[in-house]
Structure formats: structure tokens, C-alpha cells
């Protein structure tokens, strides 16, 4: 159990969150350096009309908080910019049959907006325990359906009835995600895409009856990530599902009349699929191209019509017969099907600060931050206070230095990059440069530079629903990647540290989200990077789920955290010297990938952050004192100053030994 806090520490909890500026205590001083990474990533989007018939484009800008923004179409002008409290994004926005716009928040809350007004209203959590709303679909008579995580539920909302669980529990047992939903107005059935193990479920919301439709040969993929339904086609209405996974990305087509999956098409923007108001033509985008398929033809074939910008977020037909598309590149395209002419107008999306996902001290002495979900990077200069934005890369899970270069592990698909800090940040000039991506892997949290060998090691977590991470070695001189999978069977590699001629790694029993662990406890292992072989493996704390925060301690041994236990490892003897319990985990979380961070201060004191608890550890007595809460991913520079994150903000902590 966690030790009792001293009165001074309890007092500190009340004053340390002052922002911005300094807060002084006996343990050192803290300063909020403010937001670091900004982005204008748009997510859920929809076109809608107000009561007077005026048309708008609505979207949600990722940020802390997220912002719901709306633009009139004629002329294109920002008319709504409303914060969505307590959430950082929205995966979908939908308009009901009675003209109300609904916003699916990433915190499980459903918001409502009346077109033509400038406000949003929170309707509350859709279902108890559901943390994310992934997708929405409009039913009949003003009702809205939505799919959720982690309960794999489908809810219904109606202004008169409120919320209800129309699936009567999970759509698929032991799954977490209803990733996509669509509604068939003729039958009233819901079609839902499932993750982390792909399935397509037909749901009768009136009875709760569920039927899994996806063929067995497609069940080994990760998800039906997006889904859409086209009514009124020759031969039957079709459900289009974007099937994604480690081996393929294709579009499945299910015929509701024949009750069969009739075809596969290449990957496309499934949310863009829309039928013409008259006739049998269907339009969609894929790979920045607009296509047309005529279902009246004997063999419907795609026909390329025009070039577009970015992934289509939403599409609709205007009253003027034009096709409107809003894309993730922040453009509105207007297509005239009679002339084949497409016009493009840029939408000015206000940027928002986003959460910090990773922190590191670069070889340039700057503090590097990577952004959550929207990606991008920023640097903070401790000498000048300058913040610089460096867009272009996706979400960084881990980073480390070797020489003058920073190595990034990027989500998704475990893409690995290197950036030479002595040259300008310029993706067009291949700086940062892509080293490669690791098949079957997703999140490279552990990154370690080995100066003597001129190599960089990456430890990874596999894709959604999968188990078994990888250890990846990059040989800088040879410019070559070498991957060893399942070094510890069915476990991810989430922490790495150098120990003499060996590398010590820590594992997690958890794989990709939605995967079910098969192993009982996490392990520490030794790796010889020259012989390329494992030298030992052991369980430092029985029953622990993850080994994180590995570091070389002030006593020369390797320190790490096994869930809530600090342990000290003698590498030479391949044995654990001591363990020290800080707290217990009484329930199993969905995953543990990087719960602890540790560093030895020049004063000899050890600082650690474990599940947000900021600790000061006396290495002689192993006495632990909690200094603060909500401290994430601390790193230390050469002067002994610590930097950590709180949401979107970067904070500086100067221990008393370094206070001038």
C-alpha cells in the first residue's frame, strides 16, 4: 500500500498546481511552461442545414479541449467555435432526421448542436462505464445510434427517451470496440463494425438480436474500421466496410438482399460513399481521387473523375445538385456531376494545443515533445524559452538519442525515423528520414541508443488484438533494420536500458489493445547485442503485469518498476537484490505499457513518476516521499532539471539541490 504522506507533502498537493508561474516549496520549485504542440487536426464532420435552409459544414478540431467549429457554405465563413469541455476530440459527428447535430466525444459524452446557433449542449455519458463514442448513425424520427468502447456497446438516444443500451450488452463477447455503425432505414437494423478482432454484426435494436456476418477468412484482421450503407442500388442495398489489419486493407461489400458478401474493393474512404439523388451512380474517394461507379452496368467498374486533397471526412449533395466533400486536409471540394468540374476552397481551421505523448532531451539540449493522436513535434529551448513547432510526423511513442540524431518510434504500424539535429527539420529533404516499419507491430515505446555499437534498439507493442512484441536493432553504419519477434513469447517489449555489454529489457503481458494476455507475469531479460542472443530471463516480482522505468541506479545495479513494486536487479548474478512495494493494483487494467519513469539526480537522489505519482527516493534507505500527483513522463537534462507533462502543458521541476 502507498505510504502515508507527510503534512508538508499534503500541503504541497494543494499549491503545486498553480499555473502559470512559480510555486516554491522546500522540495524545489515548479514552473508551468505551457502548451507545446499545436495542431489543426479535424475529426468527426458533417454537413447540415438550419431551419431556414442555410447550409453549414461542421467539424471537430482535436485539442485540449476539443473545439466544435461550423462554417456557412455560402459564403465560406466561420460561424461557430465552441469548446467541448472535458474532451480532447470527437471521432464522429452526425445529423439526425430532425436536423439536430450530434457530436460523439472521446470521453463518452454525447453533445448536441442546433444548426444556426452558436452553442453546444452536453447530454452526458451515453452508457455507464463507456469511455469513448466511436461512431454515430442517424435512425428514424430523430433518434441517434452510436458505438462505444470499452464495452463493445451500441446505444440509442432520443430527446424523449434518453439513452438506452439497444444491444443489451456487448455486441461480441470479449471484444471492446464497436468501431463503426450504420443504419438501414428500410428494416431498422444496425450494422456495426467490431475491433480489435474484426467482425460485422447485424443488430435489431428493438429486440437486441445480434448476428455476426463477416466470413471466417476475414476474422483474423483487426477491425471493420469504417462502415457505410448505400440504399436504392440495383440488385439490393449494400453495406461497405473498411476491413483493416496487419495483412490487408480492403473494402468489403455486403448485399442486404442476397445476404452475401459479393465483392472486395481496394481500400477507400468509406465515409465518402454516397449515391446520386437520381439514377444508379455511386461516388466515393480513395487515394486522393474522386471515383464514380454505375451500378446499372452489368459489371460496375470504378471511373476516376478528379483529384482531391486528403481523406474525406463527410460528404453530401447540395440543393444545387453539387456534391460537397470536406477532407482531412481542411478543404471543401465542390463537384459538378454534369460538367465534371471540381472546385476547391481551403477552410481556415483554428489550431489547438494538444496533449503531449512523449518527451525527450535532444542532443541539441532542447526539450522535445511529441503530440498525442494529431502527431507533430515541438521543441522548448531552456535558455531562451522559445517554443518551435515541427509538424509532419505522426504520434511518437518513444524517442532516444545517438550522436547528433534523435530516433523516433511512431504509431501506427511501428514506423521508425531518424532526425539529424545539425540540419533543418525538412521532410521534403528527408530529415527526418524513414528507416522502415515493422510488420505486425504498432507502438515502439522503448528506444535506446548504443553509442559503442553505433546502433539503436526499439522495443515494440504489436497491433490491435495481437500479442507478442519485437526487439528491433538499427545498424546506423549499414543503414539496416533487424527484427526479432516474440523474444519473450506473447509479451511486448516496453523498456530498455544499457548495462555494460548487455541490454536489459522489460516486458508487458499486454499486447495491442483488445488482445487478451496469455502470460501470467512480466519478465526482465538480458540481451547480448553483439551475439544477438538472450542471456537470461526472470520474473522480478511474481504476478506483475509490466516492467517499466528501467534505469541504471546510483548503486550500479538496474532499477525498475514491476507494477507498484520497485526492484533492484544484480545483472552479474541474474538475481533480484530487493523489492519495495509502493502500491498495489487491485483490478486488471486494459493495458500497461509505460507506467514508470526513473532517473538518478546528480545529487544522488532518485526521482520517479509511477502512474502519475511523483516520488523522491533515498537510495540508501529506499524511503519514498510523494512530492506531487499528475506528473507524466519526466526526463532530466544535464543540469539536473526535470521536465514533465500535464496534459498539453510542459512543466519544469528544479530540485532544491539545483535551486540558485
XYZ file of C-alpha atoms in Angstrom:
660
model
C 0.000 0.000 0.000
C 1.155 3.592 -0.534
C 2.921 5.160 2.438
C 1.194 7.963 4.318
C 2.166 11.407 3.157
C 3.723 13.960 5.458
C 1.819 17.128 6.262
C 4.196 19.098 4.057
C 3.538 16.782 1.129
C -0.212 17.048 1.609
C 0.083 20.812 1.703
C 2.135 20.680 -1.484
C -0.670 18.852 -3.294
C -2.811 21.894 -2.760
C -0.372 24.516 -4.019
C 1.773 22.865 -6.684
C -0.761 23.167 -9.483
C -0.624 26.948 -9.650
C -0.422 27.888 -13.324
C 1.349 29.648 -14.903
C 4.417 30.754 -12.921
C 6.398 29.543 -9.958
C 5.292 27.710 -6.844
C 8.045 27.399 -4.211
C 8.294 24.593 -1.660
C 11.052 23.045 0.417
C 11.398 20.249 -2.117
C 12.187 22.523 -5.054
C 10.272 24.702 -7.457
C 7.899 24.064 -10.332
C 7.062 26.133 -13.383
C 4.385 25.608 -15.986
C 5.978 26.201 -19.397
C 2.603 25.978 -21.111
C 1.319 24.065 -24.152
C 3.954 22.732 -26.515
C 2.425 21.035 -29.557
C -0.320 22.664 -31.608
C -2.340 21.127 -34.418
C -5.418 21.735 -36.534
C -6.400 18.083 -36.952
C -10.070 17.709 -37.774
C -12.026 14.593 -36.856
C -15.788 13.961 -36.897
C -17.543 16.103 -39.514
C -20.952 16.569 -41.100
C -22.905 18.888 -43.388
C -26.257 20.170 -42.056
C -28.925 22.813 -42.668
C -30.642 25.146 -40.244
C -34.393 25.667 -40.037
C -34.211 28.371 -42.704
C -32.420 26.050 -45.121
C -28.964 27.607 -44.821
C -26.160 25.054 -45.202
C -23.158 24.534 -42.920
C -20.082 22.349 -42.634
C -19.306 21.230 -39.080
C -16.178 19.557 -37.753
C -14.297 18.955 -34.500
C -10.727 20.167 -34.055
C -8.548 17.952 -31.883
C -7.233 19.766 -28.797
C -7.385 20.192 -25.057
C -10.231 20.966 -25.039
C -11.520 19.960 -28.457
C -13.411 22.630 -30.382
C -16.604 22.219 -32.391
C -16.435 24.587 -35.356
C -19.004 25.379 -38.017
C -18.797 27.226 -41.342
C -21.515 28.648 -43.501
C -21.046 27.422 -47.072
C -22.190 30.476 -48.988
C -20.039 32.370 -48.275
C -17.475 30.120 -46.523
C -17.253 31.752 -43.110
C -16.601 30.596 -39.542
C -19.838 30.956 -37.581
C -19.379 28.612 -34.607
C -16.322 27.921 -32.440
C -17.354 26.214 -29.197
C -15.156 24.328 -26.740
C -16.200 20.774 -25.846
C -15.476 20.564 -22.115
C -13.528 17.631 -20.665
C -12.723 16.004 -24.003
C -9.874 16.257 -26.494
C -11.654 15.127 -29.635
C -14.555 13.527 -31.453
C -14.452 10.581 -33.823
C -17.798 11.325 -35.424
C -20.477 13.972 -35.905
C -23.910 13.136 -37.303
C -27.145 14.963 -38.109
C -30.449 13.399 -37.113
C -33.544 13.230 -39.291
C -34.985 16.198 -37.384
C -31.924 18.344 -38.181
C -30.052 18.217 -34.857
C -26.269 17.795 -34.966
C -24.826 15.255 -32.506
C -21.152 15.136 -31.508
C -19.568 11.901 -30.263
C -16.979 12.925 -27.688
C -13.833 10.939 -26.934
C -14.802 10.860 -23.234
C -18.100 9.007 -23.710
C -20.255 12.148 -23.675
C -22.769 12.983 -26.409
C -23.101 16.672 -27.315
C -25.903 18.370 -29.222
C -25.941 21.414 -31.504
C -28.829 23.163 -33.240
C -27.686 24.483 -36.648
C -27.860 28.238 -36.884
C -26.992 28.719 -33.199
C -23.544 29.195 -31.659
C -23.668 26.776 -28.715
C -23.311 23.091 -27.875
C -25.110 21.217 -25.101
C -23.791 18.210 -23.202
C -26.249 15.324 -22.921
C -23.988 13.375 -20.564
C -22.392 9.936 -20.620
C -24.205 7.685 -23.061
C -23.902 4.464 -21.021
C -22.289 3.797 -17.617
C -18.668 2.702 -17.983
C -18.342 3.631 -21.663
C -15.354 5.924 -22.175
C -15.345 6.611 -25.921
C -18.029 7.023 -28.577
C -16.509 5.893 -31.860
C -19.238 6.350 -34.430
C -22.795 7.635 -34.855
C -25.673 6.817 -37.195
C -28.988 8.576 -37.645
C -32.050 6.383 -37.240
C -35.645 7.434 -37.803
C -37.769 10.135 -36.135
C -34.814 11.971 -34.618
C -33.088 9.007 -32.972
C -29.297 8.559 -32.938
C -27.315 5.344 -32.530
C -23.681 5.069 -31.520
C -20.918 2.529 -30.944
C -18.700 2.613 -27.844
C -15.541 1.461 -26.068
C -14.674 -0.444 -23.854
C -17.959 -2.328 -23.504
C -18.477 -3.004 -27.235
C -21.966 -1.479 -26.919
C -24.488 0.217 -29.185
C -26.644 2.910 -27.616
C -29.729 4.739 -28.773
C -30.566 8.332 -27.913
C -33.838 10.136 -28.448
C -34.754 13.502 -26.900
C -37.928 11.967 -25.455
C -36.452 8.679 -24.252
C -32.859 9.481 -23.316
C -30.167 6.795 -23.586
C -30.617 3.045 -23.821
C -28.373 0.040 -24.474
C -30.072 -1.427 -27.533
C -27.555 -4.252 -27.861
C -28.357 -5.470 -24.318
C -24.656 -5.867 -23.602
C -21.587 -6.295 -25.831
C -22.214 -6.947 -29.497
C -19.409 -9.514 -29.413
C -18.333 -11.124 -26.154
C -14.764 -10.400 -25.033
C -14.401 -7.527 -27.501
C -14.040 -3.847 -26.562
C -14.781 -1.794 -29.663
C -17.863 -1.068 -31.686
C -15.748 0.936 -34.084
C -18.409 1.822 -36.677
C -22.191 1.833 -37.097
C -24.669 2.435 -39.893
C -28.471 2.283 -40.086
C -30.734 0.569 -42.633
C -33.896 2.632 -42.777
C -35.995 0.003 -44.558
C -35.572 -2.655 -41.859
C -34.473 -0.585 -38.867
C -31.386 -2.792 -38.452
C -27.986 -1.564 -37.291
C -24.802 -2.810 -38.968
C -21.740 -2.491 -36.761
C -18.016 -2.924 -37.337
C -16.077 -4.542 -34.482
C -12.447 -4.325 -33.269
C -9.884 -5.480 -32.083
C -10.788 -8.750 -33.814
C -12.766 -7.991 -36.928
C -16.465 -8.724 -37.131
C -19.550 -7.225 -38.748
C -22.697 -7.548 -36.666
C -26.316 -7.097 -37.669
C -28.286 -5.768 -34.695
C -32.032 -5.433 -34.270
C -32.272 -2.512 -31.817
C -35.844 -3.385 -30.920
C -35.144 -6.931 -29.759
C -31.385 -6.877 -29.130
C -30.918 -9.814 -31.517
C -27.370 -9.958 -32.932
C -25.889 -11.862 -35.857
C -22.223 -11.943 -36.897
C -21.899 -11.704 -40.696
C -18.223 -11.439 -41.595
C -16.798 -14.576 -43.297
C -14.344 -16.660 -41.312
C -11.462 -15.879 -43.671
C -11.737 -12.182 -42.719
C -11.979 -12.642 -38.956
C -8.192 -12.573 -38.488
C -7.992 -8.843 -39.226
C -8.210 -6.017 -36.675
C -11.418 -4.185 -37.497
C -14.256 -3.122 -39.688
C -12.922 0.360 -39.041
C -15.449 2.368 -41.055
C -18.839 1.287 -42.337
C -21.412 2.850 -44.650
C -24.692 1.815 -46.253
C -25.988 2.760 -49.692
C -29.714 2.455 -50.327
C -31.559 2.057 -53.590
C -28.969 0.217 -55.668
C -29.845 -2.205 -58.421
C -29.717 -5.715 -57.005
C -30.025 -4.630 -53.386
C -28.795 -2.163 -50.777
C -25.099 -2.555 -49.936
C -23.061 -2.249 -46.757
C -19.482 -1.133 -47.374
C -16.981 -1.985 -44.645
C -13.323 -0.956 -44.435
C -11.539 -4.113 -43.307
C -8.157 -3.297 -41.759
C -5.438 -5.328 -40.138
C -1.825 -6.478 -40.145
C -2.056 -8.113 -43.573
C -4.529 -6.082 -45.607
C -6.731 -3.046 -46.015
C -9.675 -3.714 -48.286
C -13.319 -2.721 -48.641
C -15.890 -5.472 -48.221
C -19.295 -5.206 -49.896
C -22.272 -6.960 -48.314
C -25.540 -7.210 -50.251
C -28.533 -6.914 -47.925
C -30.865 -8.516 -50.459
C -28.793 -11.622 -51.200
C -27.360 -11.691 -47.651
C -23.902 -12.333 -49.084
C -20.526 -10.622 -49.256
C -20.407 -10.172 -53.002
C -17.082 -8.427 -53.634
C -13.926 -6.798 -52.320
C -12.622 -3.462 -53.491
C -9.324 -1.710 -52.797
C -9.098 0.490 -49.714
C -11.237 3.621 -49.912
C -12.625 6.445 -47.775
C -15.709 4.522 -46.727
C -17.295 7.575 -45.097
C -17.269 9.262 -48.524
C -19.541 6.729 -50.256
C -22.770 8.343 -51.432
C -25.382 7.570 -54.091
C -26.558 10.187 -56.562
C -30.049 11.591 -55.776
C -31.290 10.045 -59.015
C -30.073 7.085 -61.012
C -27.670 4.333 -60.022
C -24.324 6.075 -59.728
C -22.278 5.917 -56.527
C -19.454 8.334 -55.717
C -16.519 7.903 -53.351
C -12.907 8.950 -52.788
C -9.776 6.846 -52.456
C -6.107 7.804 -52.593
C -6.932 11.491 -53.181
C -9.111 10.702 -56.179
C -12.862 11.019 -56.720
C -14.483 7.991 -58.353
C -17.846 7.012 -59.792
C -19.406 3.545 -60.088
C -22.572 2.980 -62.113
C -24.486 0.091 -60.557
C -26.756 -0.064 -63.618
C -23.853 -1.528 -65.591
C -23.533 -5.279 -65.988
C -20.127 -5.133 -64.361
C -19.867 -1.970 -62.234
C -16.349 -0.571 -62.534
C -14.785 2.494 -60.857
C -14.234 5.532 -63.069
C -11.797 8.241 -61.970
C -13.310 11.727 -62.088
C -10.995 14.206 -60.362
C -8.144 14.699 -57.889
C -8.910 15.686 -54.300
C -6.960 16.617 -51.160
C -6.793 14.356 -48.088
C -9.154 11.752 -46.659
C -12.842 12.601 -46.974
C -14.451 13.198 -43.587
C -18.022 13.799 -44.759
C -19.978 14.189 -47.993
C -23.420 15.349 -49.122
C -25.449 16.505 -52.081
C -26.400 20.163 -52.120
C -29.739 21.544 -53.196
C -27.973 22.882 -56.282
C -27.108 19.359 -57.456
C -23.464 19.709 -56.475
C -21.507 17.137 -54.470
C -19.717 18.606 -51.431
C -16.782 16.912 -49.706
C -14.936 18.034 -46.570
C -11.487 16.460 -46.280
C -8.930 15.977 -43.542
C -6.594 18.331 -45.401
C -9.079 21.083 -44.480
C -10.522 21.586 -47.949
C -14.102 21.718 -49.184
C -14.422 20.275 -52.680
C -17.456 21.010 -54.820
C -18.036 18.622 -57.729
C -20.427 19.257 -60.613
C -21.507 15.829 -61.965
C -22.876 17.412 -65.159
C -19.664 19.139 -66.182
C -17.135 17.006 -64.288
C -15.626 20.188 -62.872
C -14.301 20.221 -59.301
C -13.518 23.374 -57.323
C -11.569 23.536 -54.064
C -11.704 26.001 -51.200
C -9.373 25.980 -48.183
C -11.016 26.022 -44.760
C -9.213 28.088 -42.134
C -9.205 25.740 -39.136
C -8.126 27.317 -35.824
C -5.194 25.409 -34.310
C -5.479 23.992 -30.810
C -2.955 22.807 -28.212
C -2.876 19.019 -27.981
C -1.776 16.575 -25.284
C 1.860 15.602 -25.011
C 2.508 11.934 -25.810
C 6.299 11.763 -25.453
C 9.169 13.848 -24.054
C 12.923 13.710 -24.522
C 16.043 15.825 -24.132
C 17.653 16.031 -27.557
C 21.365 16.067 -28.334
C 20.803 19.749 -29.142
C 19.899 20.419 -25.487
C 16.292 21.182 -26.389
C 13.270 19.602 -24.736
C 11.373 17.649 -27.396
C 7.642 16.936 -27.142
C 5.540 14.723 -29.397
C 1.805 15.295 -29.764
C -0.969 12.819 -28.998
C -3.023 11.469 -31.889
C -2.589 14.503 -34.144
C 1.164 13.928 -34.020
C 3.663 16.661 -34.705
C 6.551 17.776 -32.512
C 7.707 20.874 -30.693
C 10.921 21.958 -29.028
C 11.429 24.104 -25.951
C 14.696 25.975 -25.549
C 15.566 26.167 -21.817
C 17.945 29.092 -22.434
C 15.614 31.345 -24.408
C 12.150 29.957 -23.603
C 11.433 29.675 -27.336
C 8.818 27.143 -28.481
C 9.167 25.859 -32.035
C 6.623 23.778 -33.961
C 7.883 20.901 -36.121
C 4.954 19.293 -37.978
C 4.960 16.286 -40.252
C 5.429 13.090 -38.243
C 2.632 11.137 -36.630
C 2.275 10.193 -32.969
C 5.651 9.456 -31.336
C 5.556 6.761 -28.646
C 9.259 6.775 -27.758
C 12.446 8.640 -28.638
C 16.164 8.466 -27.835
C 19.475 9.940 -28.988
C 22.549 8.568 -30.700
C 25.225 11.085 -31.602
C 23.603 14.155 -33.100
C 20.476 12.277 -34.158
C 17.117 11.681 -32.481
C 15.363 8.389 -33.201
C 11.563 8.303 -33.124
C 9.253 5.315 -32.723
C 6.000 6.274 -34.450
C 2.456 4.885 -34.121
C 0.816 3.326 -36.109
C 2.496 0.368 -37.868
C 5.737 0.890 -35.881
C 7.386 3.353 -38.240
C 10.931 4.337 -37.267
C 12.546 7.683 -38.098
C 15.880 9.426 -37.532
C 16.403 13.199 -37.380
C 19.802 14.897 -37.681
C 19.639 17.843 -35.273
C 22.505 19.609 -37.067
C 20.357 20.080 -40.155
C 16.976 21.810 -40.670
C 13.757 19.916 -39.972
C 12.503 19.309 -43.509
C 10.603 16.177 -44.520
C 10.975 17.069 -48.192
C 14.748 16.876 -47.710
C 14.441 13.526 -45.923
C 15.226 14.943 -42.488
C 13.739 13.262 -40.545
C 14.197 10.160 -42.677
C 12.154 6.968 -42.576
C 14.209 3.947 -41.532
C 11.384 1.483 -42.118
C 8.341 -0.002 -40.436
C 7.958 -3.262 -38.548
C 5.392 -5.726 -39.855
C 2.771 -6.736 -37.314
C 3.931 -4.139 -34.773
C 2.325 -0.851 -33.804
C 3.846 1.087 -30.893
C 7.633 1.496 -30.382
C 7.673 2.794 -26.793
C 11.172 1.629 -25.850
C 14.061 3.313 -27.697
C 17.726 3.018 -26.703
C 20.893 4.338 -28.354
C 24.028 2.174 -28.040
C 26.948 4.505 -28.629
C 29.735 1.892 -28.604
C 27.991 -0.235 -31.221
C 26.533 2.667 -33.220
C 23.135 1.004 -33.047
C 19.657 1.888 -31.860
C 17.268 -0.617 -30.296
C 13.488 -0.365 -30.343
C 11.054 -2.396 -28.245
C 7.512 -2.632 -29.578
C 3.894 -3.444 -28.818
C 2.039 -5.354 -31.588
C -1.095 -4.323 -33.460
C -4.655 -4.279 -32.125
C -5.813 -7.582 -30.719
C -2.369 -9.165 -31.156
C 0.220 -10.478 -28.680
C 3.995 -10.636 -28.978
C 6.215 -7.589 -29.394
C 9.538 -7.241 -31.171
C 13.099 -6.175 -30.482
C 14.381 -4.174 -33.432
C 18.035 -3.225 -33.978
C 19.036 -0.438 -36.359
C 22.653 -0.524 -37.534
C 23.478 3.097 -38.330
C 26.586 2.400 -40.443
C 24.866 -0.284 -42.509
C 21.510 1.542 -42.554
C 19.831 -1.768 -41.809
C 16.988 -2.919 -39.569
C 16.901 -6.357 -37.966
C 13.767 -7.591 -36.193
C 13.410 -10.346 -33.618
C 9.777 -11.141 -32.802
C 8.352 -12.886 -29.753
C 11.659 -12.837 -27.887
C 9.543 -13.340 -24.776
C 6.517 -15.260 -26.125
C 3.238 -13.315 -26.188
C 4.771 -10.321 -24.382
C 5.545 -6.789 -25.547
C 8.937 -5.153 -25.001
C 8.241 -1.841 -23.279
C 11.501 -0.758 -21.585
C 15.213 -0.993 -22.392
C 18.406 0.063 -20.586
C 22.118 -0.472 -21.202
C 24.059 -2.436 -18.567
C 27.701 -2.823 -19.541
C 27.902 -5.099 -22.566
C 24.287 -6.182 -22.175
C 20.923 -4.598 -22.754
C 18.267 -5.231 -20.115
C 14.671 -5.312 -21.303
C 11.327 -5.261 -19.532
C 8.114 -6.735 -20.863
C 4.365 -6.316 -20.551
C 1.905 -9.188 -20.675
C -0.344 -6.873 -22.682
C -0.175 -6.640 -26.445
C -2.215 -4.428 -28.744
C -5.482 -3.002 -27.439
C -8.173 -5.659 -27.341
C -5.699 -8.530 -27.105
C -6.173 -10.966 -24.254
C -2.968 -11.799 -22.315
C -1.945 -15.436 -22.212
C 1.021 -14.967 -19.862
C 0.700 -14.618 -16.100
C 3.573 -12.246 -15.335
C 6.010 -9.832 -16.911
C 9.733 -10.529 -17.182
C 13.151 -8.922 -17.220
C 15.608 -10.290 -19.772
C 19.207 -9.802 -20.797
C 20.181 -9.300 -24.412
C 23.661 -9.516 -25.910
C 23.542 -7.042 -28.842
C 26.783 -8.385 -30.340
C 25.972 -12.101 -30.271
C 22.297 -11.254 -30.817
C 21.068 -13.677 -28.214
C 19.100 -13.643 -24.978
C 21.319 -14.259 -21.945
C 18.697 -14.680 -19.217
C 15.098 -14.016 -18.255
C 13.469 -13.856 -14.848
C 10.370 -12.666 -13.022
C 11.400 -9.855 -10.642
C 8.010 -9.639 -8.890
C 5.582 -12.591 -9.104
C 2.296 -11.664 -10.738
C 3.409 -8.248 -12.015
C 1.862 -7.285 -15.356
C 4.560 -4.954 -16.725
C 8.202 -3.988 -16.168
C 8.713 -0.289 -16.848
C 11.043 2.563 -15.936
C 14.281 0.575 -16.210
C 17.431 2.573 -15.403
C 20.956 2.214 -14.088
C 20.677 3.083 -10.395
C 23.098 5.040 -8.217
C 24.431 1.745 -6.808
C 25.391 0.483 -10.273
C 22.545 -2.032 -10.391
C 19.487 -1.921 -12.623
C 16.358 -0.463 -11.064
C 12.850 -0.861 -12.392
C 9.185 -0.965 -11.502
C 7.039 -4.084 -11.665
C 3.556 -2.571 -11.432
C 3.687 -0.950 -7.979
C 6.949 -2.547 -6.788
C 10.388 -1.012 -7.114
C 13.004 -3.729 -7.644
C 16.806 -3.738 -7.820
C 18.471 -6.236 -10.167
C 22.049 -7.540 -9.959
C 22.808 -8.232 -13.620
C 26.043 -10.102 -12.936
C 24.253 -12.579 -10.668
C 20.987 -12.532 -12.686
C 19.046 -12.062 -9.473
C 16.822 -9.538 -7.749
C 18.504 -7.940 -4.733
C 15.445 -6.269 -3.230
C 11.855 -5.223 -3.847
C 9.949 -2.339 -2.285
C 6.171 -2.069 -2.570
C 4.756 1.371 -3.242
C 1.162 0.486 -4.075
C -0.996 -2.422 -5.231
C -3.127 -2.784 -8.333
C -6.381 -4.443 -7.327
C -8.023 -4.581 -10.760
C -6.583 -5.516 -14.122
C -6.395 -2.525 -16.487
C -6.854 -2.775 -20.243
C -3.082 -2.418 -20.651
C 0.162 -1.281 -19.014
C 2.844 -0.078 -21.434
C 4.787 2.685 -19.686
C 3.655 3.303 -16.138
C 7.006 4.250 -14.539
C 9.897 6.615 -15.318
C 13.045 6.890 -13.191
C 16.263 8.892 -13.141
C 19.192 9.454 -10.780
C 19.752 13.121 -9.997
C 23.319 14.492 -9.787
C 22.686 14.892 -6.039
C 22.337 11.097 -5.770
C 18.590 11.194 -5.126
C 16.334 9.123 -7.368
C 13.231 10.730 -8.847
C 10.426 8.648 -10.258
C 6.954 9.005 -11.680
C 4.721 5.947 -11.281
C 1.129 6.114 -12.523
C 1.349 9.894 -12.137
C 2.732 9.864 -8.587
C 5.916 11.948 -8.402
C 8.384 10.394 -5.951
C 11.680 11.214 -4.306
C 13.613 8.088 -3.289
C 16.549 7.934 -0.893
C 18.827 5.264 -2.455
C 20.413 4.463 0.924
C 17.239 3.866 2.945
C 14.837 3.336 -0.018
C 12.425 5.687 1.730
C 9.948 7.119 -0.759
C 8.310 10.520 -0.424
C 5.487 11.581 -2.704
C 6.057 15.133 -3.921
C 3.161 15.611 -6.310
C 0.476 13.980 -8.418
C -0.403 14.084 -12.111
C 3.242 14.074 -13.201
C 3.753 12.324 -16.523
C 6.883 11.079 -18.335
C 9.603 13.079 -16.531
C 13.003 13.464 -18.216
C 16.158 15.117 -16.891
C 18.681 17.381 -18.626
C 22.422 17.596 -17.955
C 21.894 20.304 -15.335
C 19.606 18.083 -13.275
C 16.431 19.934 -14.178
C 13.370 17.747 -14.710
C 10.668 18.264 -17.315
C 7.300 16.518 -17.269
C 3.861 16.788 -18.781
C 0.377 17.516 -17.534
C -1.991 17.049 -20.414
C -0.930 19.597 -23.025
C 1.435 21.522 -20.714
C 5.162 21.032 -20.220
C 6.356 21.630 -16.659
C 9.803 22.288 -15.219
C 10.874 20.994 -11.806
C 14.109 22.170 -10.206
C 15.046 20.086 -7.145
C 16.259 22.097 -4.197
C 19.821 20.916 -4.767
C 19.880 22.867 -8.047
C 17.910 25.937 -6.948
C 20.094 29.026 -7.223
